[in-house]
Short mmCIF file of C-alpha atoms in Angstrom, two decimals:
data_model
loop_
_atom_site.label_atom_id
_atom_site.label_comp_id
_atom_site.label_asym_id
_atom_site.label_seq_id
_atom_site.Cartn_x
_atom_site.Cartn_y
_atom_site.Cartn_z
CA MET A 1 28.27 9.98 1.25
CA PRO A 2 30.52 8.19 3.06
CA GLY A 3 33.81 9.25 4.78
CA ALA A 4 36.66 7.49 6.45
CA GLY A 5 34.52 6.77 9.57
CA THR A 6 31.19 5.34 7.59
CA PHE A 7 32.74 3.57 4.61
CA ARG A 8 33.16 0.36 6.75
CA ASP A 9 29.83 0.57 8.42
CA ASP A 10 28.23 0.94 5.09
CA PHE A 11 30.12 -1.82 3.23
CA GLY A 12 28.81 -4.13 5.34
CA ALA A 13 25.48 -3.49 5.73
CA SER A 14 25.12 -3.26 1.64
CA VAL A 15 25.99 -7.00 1.61
CA VAL A 16 23.42 -7.92 4.06
CA VAL A 17 20.93 -5.74 2.52
CA ALA A 18 21.99 -7.43 -1.17
CA LEU A 19 21.39 -10.75 -0.03
CA VAL A 20 18.21 -9.79 1.80
CA ALA A 21 17.06 -8.43 -1.88
CA LEU A 22 18.23 -10.96 -4.36
CA PRO A 23 15.57 -13.64 -3.49
CA LEU A 24 13.01 -11.13 -3.01
CA CYS A 25 13.78 -9.57 -6.70
CA VAL A 26 13.62 -12.79 -8.01
CA GLY A 27 10.59 -13.94 -6.17
CA VAL A 28 8.82 -10.78 -6.94
CA ALA A 29 9.55 -11.02 -10.55
CA VAL A 30 8.32 -14.55 -10.75
CA ALA A 31 5.09 -14.04 -9.01
CA SER A 32 4.66 -10.76 -11.69
CA GLY A 33 4.79 -12.96 -14.66
CA VAL A 34 8.00 -11.58 -15.94
CA PRO A 35 11.79 -12.99 -16.44
CA ALA A 36 13.58 -13.43 -12.89
CA GLU A 37 16.35 -10.93 -14.37
CA LEU A 38 13.85 -7.88 -14.39
CA GLY A 39 13.19 -8.08 -10.69
CA ILE A 40 17.07 -7.84 -10.62
CA VAL A 41 17.40 -4.89 -12.80
CA THR A 42 14.91 -2.65 -10.87
CA GLY A 43 16.94 -3.87 -7.71
CA VAL A 44 19.83 -2.72 -9.49
CA VAL A 45 18.26 0.43 -10.30
CA GLY A 46 16.82 1.09 -7.04
CA GLY A 47 20.73 0.91 -5.66
CA LEU A 48 22.52 2.62 -8.10
CA VAL A 49 20.08 5.16 -9.46
CA THR A 50 17.54 6.15 -6.48
CA GLY A 51 20.31 5.30 -3.95
CA TRP A 52 22.17 8.33 -5.01
CA PHE A 53 19.50 10.77 -3.79
CA ARG A 54 18.94 12.38 -0.58
CA GLY A 55 14.84 12.30 -0.29
CA SER A 56 15.54 9.13 2.51
CA SER A 57 19.40 8.40 3.47
CA LEU A 58 18.58 4.63 4.74
CA GLN A 59 15.72 3.51 3.09
CA VAL A 60 16.57 0.58 -0.06
CA SER A 61 14.28 0.42 -2.85
CA GLY A 62 13.66 -2.37 -5.17
CA PRO A 63 10.87 -4.13 -6.76
CA ALA A 64 7.98 -5.21 -3.90
CA ALA A 65 5.64 -7.50 -3.30
CA GLY A 66 2.70 -5.07 -2.68
CA LEU A 67 3.00 -4.22 -6.44
CA THR A 68 3.02 -7.81 -7.50
CA VAL A 69 -0.69 -8.13 -8.17
CA LEU A 70 -0.91 -4.85 -9.92
CA VAL A 71 1.84 -5.64 -12.32
CA TYR A 72 1.00 -9.15 -13.19
CA GLU A 73 -2.71 -7.75 -13.92
CA ALA A 74 -0.96 -5.42 -16.27
CA VAL A 75 1.28 -7.71 -17.89
CA GLN A 76 -1.94 -10.21 -18.45
CA ALA A 77 -3.87 -7.50 -20.04
CA TYR A 78 -1.32 -5.33 -22.05
CA GLY A 79 1.76 -7.77 -22.42
CA LEU A 80 5.44 -7.64 -21.53
CA PRO A 81 6.37 -5.01 -23.84
CA ALA A 82 3.74 -2.80 -22.70
CA LEU A 83 4.98 -2.93 -18.83
CA GLY A 84 8.27 -0.63 -19.68
CA VAL A 85 5.40 2.10 -20.86
CA LEU A 86 3.09 1.83 -18.24
CA VAL A 87 6.21 2.04 -15.64
CA LEU A 88 7.84 4.77 -17.32
CA ALA A 89 4.33 6.63 -17.17
CA ALA A 90 4.48 6.24 -13.54
CA GLY A 91 7.63 7.36 -13.01
CA VAL A 92 6.76 10.69 -14.61
CA MET A 93 3.72 11.27 -12.60
CA GLN A 94 5.86 10.78 -9.35
CA LEU A 95 8.28 13.07 -10.44
CA ALA A 96 5.04 15.85 -11.19
CA MET A 97 3.85 15.10 -7.84
CA GLY A 98 7.26 15.55 -5.79
CA ALA A 99 8.06 18.85 -8.32
CA LEU A 100 4.23 20.15 -6.84
CA ARG A 101 5.15 19.17 -3.56
CA LEU A 102 2.41 16.47 -3.19
CA GLY A 103 4.75 14.14 -1.04
CA ARG A 104 3.33 15.27 2.47
CA TRP A 105 -0.49 14.45 1.28
CA PHE A 106 0.16 10.97 1.14
CA ARG A 107 0.76 11.11 5.10
CA ALA A 108 -3.08 11.99 5.17
CA ILE A 109 -4.56 8.74 3.80
CA SER A 110 -6.00 6.79 6.02
CA VAL A 111 -4.00 4.22 8.25
CA ALA A 112 -7.49 1.90 7.80
CA VAL A 113 -7.12 2.10 4.07
CA VAL A 114 -3.04 1.44 3.97
CA HIS A 115 -3.63 -1.62 5.88
CA GLY A 116 -6.27 -2.80 4.19
CA MET A 117 -4.52 -2.43 0.97
CA LEU A 118 -1.63 -4.33 2.56
CA ALA A 119 -4.15 -6.96 3.75
CA GLY A 120 -5.60 -7.47 0.37
CA ILE A 121 -2.43 -7.58 -1.40
CA GLY A 122 -1.38 -10.47 1.36
CA LEU A 123 -4.46 -12.23 0.42
CA VAL A 124 -4.04 -12.06 -3.27
CA LEU A 125 -0.31 -13.15 -3.23
CA ILE A 126 -1.20 -15.99 -0.89
CA SER A 127 -3.48 -17.28 -2.97
CA GLY A 128 -1.53 -17.17 -5.97
CA GLN A 129 1.71 -18.72 -4.34
CA LEU A 130 -0.32 -21.70 -2.79
CA TYR A 131 -0.30 -23.10 -6.34
CA ALA A 132 3.24 -22.17 -7.29
CA LEU A 133 4.01 -23.73 -4.13
CA GLY A 134 2.47 -27.07 -5.30
CA GLY A 135 3.55 -26.60 -9.24
CA VAL A 136 0.06 -26.20 -10.23
CA GLU A 137 -1.06 -23.73 -12.58
CA ALA A 138 -3.48 -21.20 -10.77
CA PRO A 139 -6.84 -19.77 -12.19
CA GLY A 140 -6.98 -16.25 -13.33
CA GLN A 141 -9.41 -14.62 -10.90
CA THR A 142 -8.49 -14.11 -7.32
CA LEU A 143 -11.91 -15.56 -6.53
CA ALA A 144 -11.22 -18.60 -8.74
CA LYS A 145 -8.14 -19.14 -6.83
CA LEU A 146 -9.82 -19.19 -3.59
CA ARG A 147 -12.14 -21.46 -4.50
CA GLY A 148 -9.82 -24.24 -6.02
CA VAL A 149 -7.56 -24.12 -2.76
CA HIS A 150 -9.18 -27.34 -1.09
CA GLU A 151 -8.24 -29.37 -4.66
CA LEU A 152 -4.70 -28.30 -4.54
CA GLY A 153 -3.97 -31.51 -2.31
CA ALA A 154 -4.87 -33.85 -5.14
CA GLN A 155 -2.99 -31.86 -7.79
CA ALA A 156 0.34 -30.70 -6.07
CA ASP A 157 3.58 -31.86 -6.38
CA LEU A 158 4.76 -33.44 -3.07
CA ALA A 159 8.40 -32.71 -3.67
CA ALA A 160 7.68 -29.05 -4.50
CA VAL A 161 5.61 -28.43 -1.59
CA LEU A 162 8.07 -30.02 0.50
CA LEU A 163 10.51 -27.75 -0.77
CA GLY A 164 8.44 -24.82 -0.55
CA VAL A 165 7.15 -25.56 3.51
CA GLY A 166 10.70 -26.18 4.13
CA THR A 167 11.83 -22.97 2.99
CA ILE A 168 9.09 -21.09 5.27
CA ALA A 169 10.44 -23.03 8.41
CA ALA A 170 13.70 -22.39 7.85
CA MET A 171 12.65 -18.62 7.85
CA VAL A 172 10.77 -18.84 10.59
CA ALA A 173 13.48 -21.05 12.46
CA TRP A 174 16.54 -18.64 11.30
CA ARG A 175 14.78 -16.04 13.75
CA ARG A 176 15.68 -18.11 16.87
CA VAL A 177 19.28 -18.67 16.00
CA PRO A 178 21.96 -16.09 17.90
CA ALA A 179 22.09 -12.66 16.60
CA ARG A 180 25.74 -13.00 15.14
CA LEU A 181 24.46 -15.82 12.85
CA ARG A 182 21.23 -13.83 11.87
CA ILE A 183 23.44 -11.48 9.82
CA VAL A 184 22.79 -14.34 7.15
CA PRO A 185 19.11 -13.41 6.15
CA GLY A 186 16.49 -16.05 6.62
CA ALA A 187 15.11 -15.53 3.21
CA LEU A 188 18.45 -16.32 1.72
CA VAL A 189 19.18 -19.72 4.14
CA GLY A 190 15.86 -20.78 3.52
CA VAL A 191 16.17 -20.53 -0.42
CA GLY A 192 19.70 -21.95 -0.47
CA ALA A 193 18.71 -24.87 1.86
CA ALA A 194 15.96 -25.68 -0.50
CA THR A 195 18.06 -25.13 -3.63
CA ALA A 196 21.02 -27.30 -2.36
CA VAL A 197 18.20 -30.23 -1.43
CA ALA A 198 16.79 -30.08 -5.01
CA VAL A 199 20.21 -30.58 -6.36
CA LEU A 200 21.65 -32.93 -4.15
CA LEU A 201 18.72 -35.07 -4.49
CA ARG A 202 18.00 -34.45 -8.46
CA LEU A 203 14.35 -33.47 -7.53
CA PRO A 204 12.06 -32.82 -10.57
CA VAL A 205 10.53 -29.74 -9.96
CA GLU A 206 10.08 -26.45 -12.07
CA LYS A 207 13.33 -23.89 -11.21
CA VAL A 208 13.79 -20.42 -12.18
CA ARG A 209 14.27 -19.42 -15.97
CA VAL A 210 17.47 -17.39 -16.75
CA THR A 211 18.18 -15.67 -19.72
CA GLY A 212 20.87 -12.81 -18.64
CA VAL A 213 20.37 -9.97 -17.56
CA LEU A 214 21.02 -8.07 -20.73
CA ALA A 215 19.02 -10.33 -22.84
CA ALA A 216 15.99 -9.63 -20.49
CA VAL A 217 16.15 -5.64 -20.68
CA SER A 218 13.90 -4.68 -23.43
CA PRO A 219 13.15 -1.00 -23.78
CA PRO A 220 9.51 0.27 -24.92
CA GLY A 221 9.57 0.65 -28.54
CA TRP A 222 7.53 3.92 -29.93
CA GLY A 223 4.46 1.37 -30.90
CA ASP A 224 4.13 0.28 -27.31
CA PHE A 225 3.18 3.92 -26.02
CA GLY A 226 -0.02 3.36 -27.93
CA VAL A 227 -1.35 1.34 -24.90
CA LEU A 228 -1.60 4.54 -23.01
CA ALA A 229 -4.66 5.77 -24.98
CA SER A 230 -6.86 3.05 -22.98
CA VAL A 231 -8.52 3.87 -20.50
CA GLY A 232 -7.68 0.97 -18.15
CA ALA A 233 -4.05 1.18 -18.83
CA ALA A 234 -4.01 4.91 -17.60
CA GLY A 235 -5.83 3.56 -14.58
CA THR A 236 -3.23 0.98 -13.99
CA VAL A 237 -0.52 4.06 -14.54
CA VAL A 238 -2.31 5.92 -11.45
CA ALA A 239 -2.26 2.97 -9.47
CA LEU A 240 1.19 2.41 -10.08
CA ALA A 241 2.49 5.62 -9.07
CA VAL A 242 -0.17 6.15 -6.37
CA ILE A 243 0.72 2.91 -4.73
CA ALA A 244 4.18 2.90 -4.81
CA SER A 245 4.64 6.79 -3.53
CA ALA A 246 2.24 5.88 -0.53
CA GLU A 247 4.50 2.41 0.13
CA THR A 248 7.38 4.52 -0.28
CA LEU A 249 6.73 7.42 2.07
CA PHE A 250 4.56 5.09 4.92
CA SER A 251 8.19 3.38 4.86
CA ALA A 252 10.33 6.41 4.86
CA ALA A 253 8.12 7.49 8.02
CA ALA A 254 8.84 3.88 9.63
CA VAL A 255 12.33 3.83 9.04
CA ASP A 256 12.79 7.39 10.32
CA ARG A 257 11.89 5.87 13.77
CA MET A 258 14.47 3.38 13.91
CA HIS A 259 17.38 5.44 13.18
CA ASP A 260 18.75 9.42 14.66
CA GLY A 261 20.11 10.48 11.25
CA PRO A 262 18.35 13.00 9.12
CA ARG A 263 14.76 12.68 8.56
CA THR A 264 13.09 12.18 5.22
CA GLU A 265 12.35 14.75 2.80
CA TYR A 266 9.22 13.54 1.35
CA ASP A 267 8.89 15.70 -1.79
CA LYS A 268 12.32 14.82 -2.52
CA GLU A 269 12.18 11.11 -1.91
CA LEU A 270 9.10 10.98 -4.31
CA ILE A 271 11.20 12.88 -7.02
CA ALA A 272 13.90 9.94 -6.21
CA GLN A 273 11.34 7.22 -6.80
CA GLY A 274 9.96 8.96 -9.92
CA VAL A 275 13.40 9.10 -11.63
CA GLY A 276 14.12 5.56 -10.66
CA ASN A 277 10.86 4.20 -11.90
CA SER A 278 11.34 6.26 -15.24
CA VAL A 279 14.78 4.45 -15.49
CA CYS A 280 13.27 1.23 -14.82
CA GLY A 281 10.40 2.07 -17.75
CA LEU A 282 12.99 2.72 -20.18
CA LEU A 283 14.85 -0.44 -19.25
CA GLY A 284 11.37 -2.43 -19.62
CA ALA A 285 11.79 -3.71 -15.69
CA LEU A 286 9.69 -3.73 -12.78
CA PRO A 287 8.02 -0.82 -10.88
CA MET A 288 10.42 0.00 -7.68
CA THR A 289 9.06 1.31 -4.12
CA ALA A 290 11.36 1.68 -0.99
CA VAL A 291 10.65 -1.69 0.78
CA ILE A 292 10.64 -1.44 4.62
CA VAL A 293 12.19 -5.27 4.77
CA ARG A 294 15.17 -4.13 2.83
CA SER A 295 15.22 -0.60 4.32
CA ALA A 296 14.88 -2.43 8.22
CA ALA A 297 17.84 -4.69 7.49
CA ASN A 298 19.98 -1.77 6.28
CA VAL A 299 19.40 0.13 9.46
CA GLU A 300 19.90 -3.27 11.83
CA ALA A 301 23.24 -3.84 9.69
CA GLY A 302 24.33 -0.29 10.79
CA ALA A 303 24.32 1.66 7.74
CA ARG A 304 25.27 5.30 7.98
CA THR A 305 24.77 6.97 5.01
CA ARG A 306 23.19 6.15 1.77
CA ALA A 307 26.36 4.85 0.05
CA ALA A 308 24.86 1.67 1.55
CA ARG A 309 22.28 1.47 -0.62
CA VAL A 310 24.14 2.59 -3.75
CA MET A 311 26.71 -0.43 -2.66
CA HIS A 312 23.97 -2.90 -2.52
CA GLY A 313 22.92 -2.31 -6.16
CA GLY A 314 26.09 -3.09 -7.45
CA TRP A 315 26.32 -6.25 -5.40
CA LEU A 316 22.99 -7.40 -7.19
CA LEU A 317 24.26 -6.49 -10.54
CA LEU A 318 28.00 -8.21 -9.83
CA PHE A 319 26.02 -11.39 -8.87
CA ALA A 320 23.66 -11.55 -11.80
CA VAL A 321 26.53 -10.80 -14.43
CA ALA A 322 28.95 -13.08 -12.59
CA PHE A 323 26.64 -16.16 -11.45
CA PRO A 324 23.66 -16.35 -13.55
CA GLN A 325 23.89 -19.85 -13.24
CA VAL A 326 22.96 -20.10 -9.92
CA LEU A 327 19.63 -18.59 -10.23
CA GLU A 328 18.81 -21.42 -12.53
CA SER A 329 19.36 -23.73 -9.67
CA VAL A 330 16.42 -22.36 -7.57
CA PRO A 331 13.22 -23.98 -7.38
CA LEU A 332 9.85 -22.24 -8.00
CA ALA A 333 8.26 -23.35 -4.94
CA ALA A 334 11.32 -21.74 -2.85
CA LEU A 335 10.66 -18.62 -4.06
CA ALA A 336 6.78 -19.36 -3.79
CA GLY A 337 7.60 -20.20 -0.02
CA VAL A 338 9.56 -16.50 0.19
CA LEU A 339 6.59 -14.82 -1.06
CA LEU A 340 3.75 -16.55 0.93
CA HIS A 341 5.96 -15.70 4.13
CA ALA A 342 6.07 -12.05 2.83
CA GLY A 343 2.22 -12.39 2.35
CA TRP A 344 1.46 -13.32 5.76
CA LYS A 345 3.40 -10.77 7.30
CA LEU A 346 1.36 -8.48 5.46
CA LEU A 347 -1.84 -9.46 7.16
CA PRO A 348 -2.45 -6.75 9.91
CA ALA A 349 -4.07 -9.30 12.60
CA ARG A 350 -2.89 -7.26 15.40
CA ALA A 351 -3.81 -4.21 13.88
CA VAL A 352 -7.35 -4.99 12.95
CA ALA A 353 -7.82 -6.31 16.89
CA ALA A 354 -6.70 -3.10 17.94
CA LEU A 355 -9.01 -1.14 15.99
CA TRP A 356 -11.68 -3.41 16.53
CA ARG A 357 -11.30 -2.52 20.44
CA THR A 358 -11.02 1.17 19.97
CA HIS A 359 -12.26 2.20 16.55
CA ARG A 360 -14.42 -0.03 15.06
CA GLY A 361 -15.03 1.80 11.98
CA GLU A 362 -11.99 2.21 11.08
CA ALA A 363 -11.93 -1.49 11.18
CA VAL A 364 -14.57 -1.85 8.73
CA VAL A 365 -12.65 0.28 6.45
CA LEU A 366 -9.77 -1.83 6.72
CA VAL A 367 -12.05 -4.87 6.07
CA VAL A 368 -13.91 -3.46 3.43
CA THR A 369 -11.18 -2.43 1.57
CA ALA A 370 -9.24 -5.94 1.43
CA SER A 371 -12.28 -7.46 0.42
CA ALA A 372 -13.00 -5.29 -2.49
CA ILE A 373 -8.99 -5.89 -3.47
CA LEU A 374 -10.17 -9.71 -3.28
CA VAL A 375 -13.18 -9.21 -5.32
CA THR A 376 -12.24 -6.40 -7.75
CA ASN A 377 -8.92 -5.76 -8.52
CA LEU A 378 -6.03 -3.50 -6.58
CA PHE A 379 -7.05 -0.54 -7.83
CA GLU A 380 -10.48 -0.54 -7.73
CA GLY A 381 -10.72 -1.92 -3.94
CA VAL A 382 -8.18 1.01 -2.53
CA LEU A 383 -10.35 3.46 -4.28
CA ILE A 384 -13.75 1.69 -2.67
CA GLY A 385 -11.73 1.75 0.78
CA LEU A 386 -10.99 5.35 0.13
CA GLY A 387 -14.16 6.48 -0.72
CA LEU A 388 -15.59 4.31 2.59
CA ALA A 389 -13.02 6.58 4.80
CA VAL A 390 -14.35 9.78 3.26
CA ALA A 391 -17.90 9.18 3.69
CA LYS A 392 -17.11 7.69 7.28
CA ALA A 393 -14.92 10.83 8.17
CA ALA A 394 -17.99 13.28 6.45
CA TRP A 395 -20.40 11.06 8.61
CA GLU A 396 -18.62 11.45 11.93
CA THR A 397 -17.82 15.12 11.30
CA SER A 398 -21.47 16.09 10.96
CA HIS A 399 -22.73 15.95 14.14
CA VAL A 400 -25.51 18.26 14.73
CA HIS A 401 -27.40 18.88 17.96
CA ILE A 402 -30.91 20.45 18.68
CA GLU A 403 -31.56 22.47 22.05
CA GLU A 404 -34.91 23.54 23.07
CA VAL A 405 -35.91 26.22 25.55
CA TRP A 406 -39.05 27.66 26.55
CA GLU A 407 -38.86 31.46 26.90
CA ASP A 408 -42.07 33.38 27.91
CA GLU A 409 -44.35 30.71 25.67
CA GLU A 410 -42.33 30.75 23.05
CA LEU A 411 -39.95 27.91 22.00
CA TYR A 412 -36.55 28.73 21.67
CA VAL A 413 -35.05 26.44 19.42
CA ARG A 414 -30.78 26.20 18.93
CA VAL A 415 -29.11 23.90 16.30
CA VAL A 416 -25.46 23.66 17.01
CA GLY A 417 -22.94 21.45 14.82
CA ASN A 418 -22.44 20.93 11.27
CA ALA A 419 -25.63 20.52 8.87
CA SER A 420 -25.13 18.39 6.09
CA PHE A 421 -27.25 16.44 3.85
CA LEU A 422 -26.12 12.94 6.12
CA ARG A 423 -27.93 14.76 8.83
CA LEU A 424 -30.99 15.99 7.19
CA PRO A 425 -33.36 13.33 8.31
CA LYS A 426 -32.86 13.69 12.17
CA LEU A 427 -32.87 17.44 11.69
CA LEU A 428 -36.12 17.25 10.03
CA ASP A 429 -37.73 14.61 12.36
CA ALA A 430 -36.49 17.02 15.52
CA LEU A 431 -38.16 19.83 13.70
CA ASP A 432 -41.14 18.26 12.63
CA ALA A 433 -41.73 16.95 16.55
CA LEU A 434 -42.25 20.19 17.53
CA PRO A 435 -45.32 21.57 18.83
CA HIS A 436 -47.47 22.84 16.13
CA GLY A 437 -49.50 26.02 16.98
CA GLN A 438 -46.75 27.36 18.95
CA PRO A 439 -44.52 30.44 18.21
CA VAL A 440 -41.00 29.14 17.78
CA ARG A 441 -37.74 31.15 17.25
CA LEU A 442 -35.25 28.99 15.61
CA ASP A 443 -31.55 30.01 15.95
CA LEU A 444 -28.91 28.66 13.37
CA SER A 445 -25.95 30.76 14.72
CA GLY A 446 -24.23 28.17 16.17
CA LEU A 447 -23.95 26.22 12.90
CA ARG A 448 -20.30 26.07 11.46
CA HIS A 449 -21.87 24.59 8.02
CA MET A 450 -25.02 24.23 6.35
CA ASP A 451 -24.76 22.91 3.19
CA HIS A 452 -27.77 23.78 0.24
CA ALA A 453 -29.58 20.54 0.87
CA CYS A 454 -30.28 21.67 4.58
CA LEU A 455 -31.11 25.25 3.80
CA THR A 456 -33.70 24.00 1.29
CA ALA A 457 -35.40 21.83 3.84
CA LEU A 458 -35.28 24.46 6.34
CA GLU A 459 -36.91 27.13 4.04
CA GLY A 460 -39.42 24.46 3.18
CA TRP A 461 -40.13 23.26 7.04
CA GLU A 462 -40.80 27.52 7.60
CA ARG A 463 -43.23 27.62 4.85
CA SER A 464 -44.87 24.71 6.27
CA ARG A 465 -45.77 26.26 9.32
CA THR A 466 -48.18 28.63 10.20
CA PRO A 467 -47.22 31.49 12.25
CA LEU A 468 -49.13 33.48 14.56
CA PRO A 469 -50.21 37.06 13.89
CA GLY A 470 -47.67 39.38 14.09
CA ARG A 471 -45.02 37.16 14.69
CA GLU A 472 -42.41 35.18 12.48
CA GLY A 473 -42.58 31.56 12.29
CA VAL A 474 -38.54 31.43 11.87
CA ILE A 475 -35.72 33.79 12.99
#
């Protein structure tokens, strides 16, 4: 925690991070189909609760665009009262994973799958927020949203579109202003400008609905826990826990490269996220994860200790309690612009290009993962991506090489590598091509691994050959 030498730096950074977090908290909540205040509640918990833990000193937690799709699907399927139960169960699962020291295993997840997951989330986010930008009700399924994009022009509210596009333009242009001015976040500038225009011109566009933080908090009742008996709900819990944990720990690895302070202790950070999500679940709020945008802003603003992220939670709480009426002036189209910008940044165009040049198989995994998320849902899409990555790794590691040498009119065949069912057709084709009626000595000592399918096939091949008298067909 801060001393006299670090408090000033942490205090200034906390203000910057709170200004970055505020529009994102509200925007993520609205896109998730829940009251805007619940996004702020999660941001407050991410600061005042998770911020105290020692896992990662500088990364900041709160509601994330990466979980928007999953939360929206869960709310539509099980209702808002069940959200707290699902988030609480996911938090408990994270606590268990941290206690079992599973944090480091998340670093072994294929980078292509992670990029594919982010790309899929980005595409789903963009497809949904295009409708919010135009003030048009969106279809339920992602593919239906994509098919209906060409019809948006005729249905969209021009004033809302201009506000949303203006917000994006302001965020992009703000990156070109002098560094001393960029202490104010671009998202806040864009949303503030759009809000000012909407108020001054009295534009009839839809705005954020506010009921008050305390009124929005709705702890789950005992009857709500029955949702966990559903297989689909259990799958949602697993998806929330795994995706939130993966995003947190990947963010931690990125943040560690941005500063020279203490490195992240992955298992402790996983426990910190578990505690935070458990509290969010008890409050009926959105799930949290560490967010790279807020974390990077924290480091760049000069934060020195975890006090900065704790204080950022305090600023969010103060704003939500003292100035709730300000939120009621924010156009939904402006928040849609912020999330469209966030979704665009999730698309890993450079990563795809780099992988295609060097590891095309990884690029295929990335594209398939993103496509599967669009066609199915986030959880199933990630499972498909992980399955493909495992199959690709198994295929690449199951190399088998056959060496043939004649020794005194006897064919010596040596098999080297990993003999698995994936390479069985190649192995049998090579063995069947050996000349019949000739003695063959088969050496399997060069195999590092041979599965049961290959062993059975080799035994059948041995029986199919007719050994010469006094000779063994296979050794």
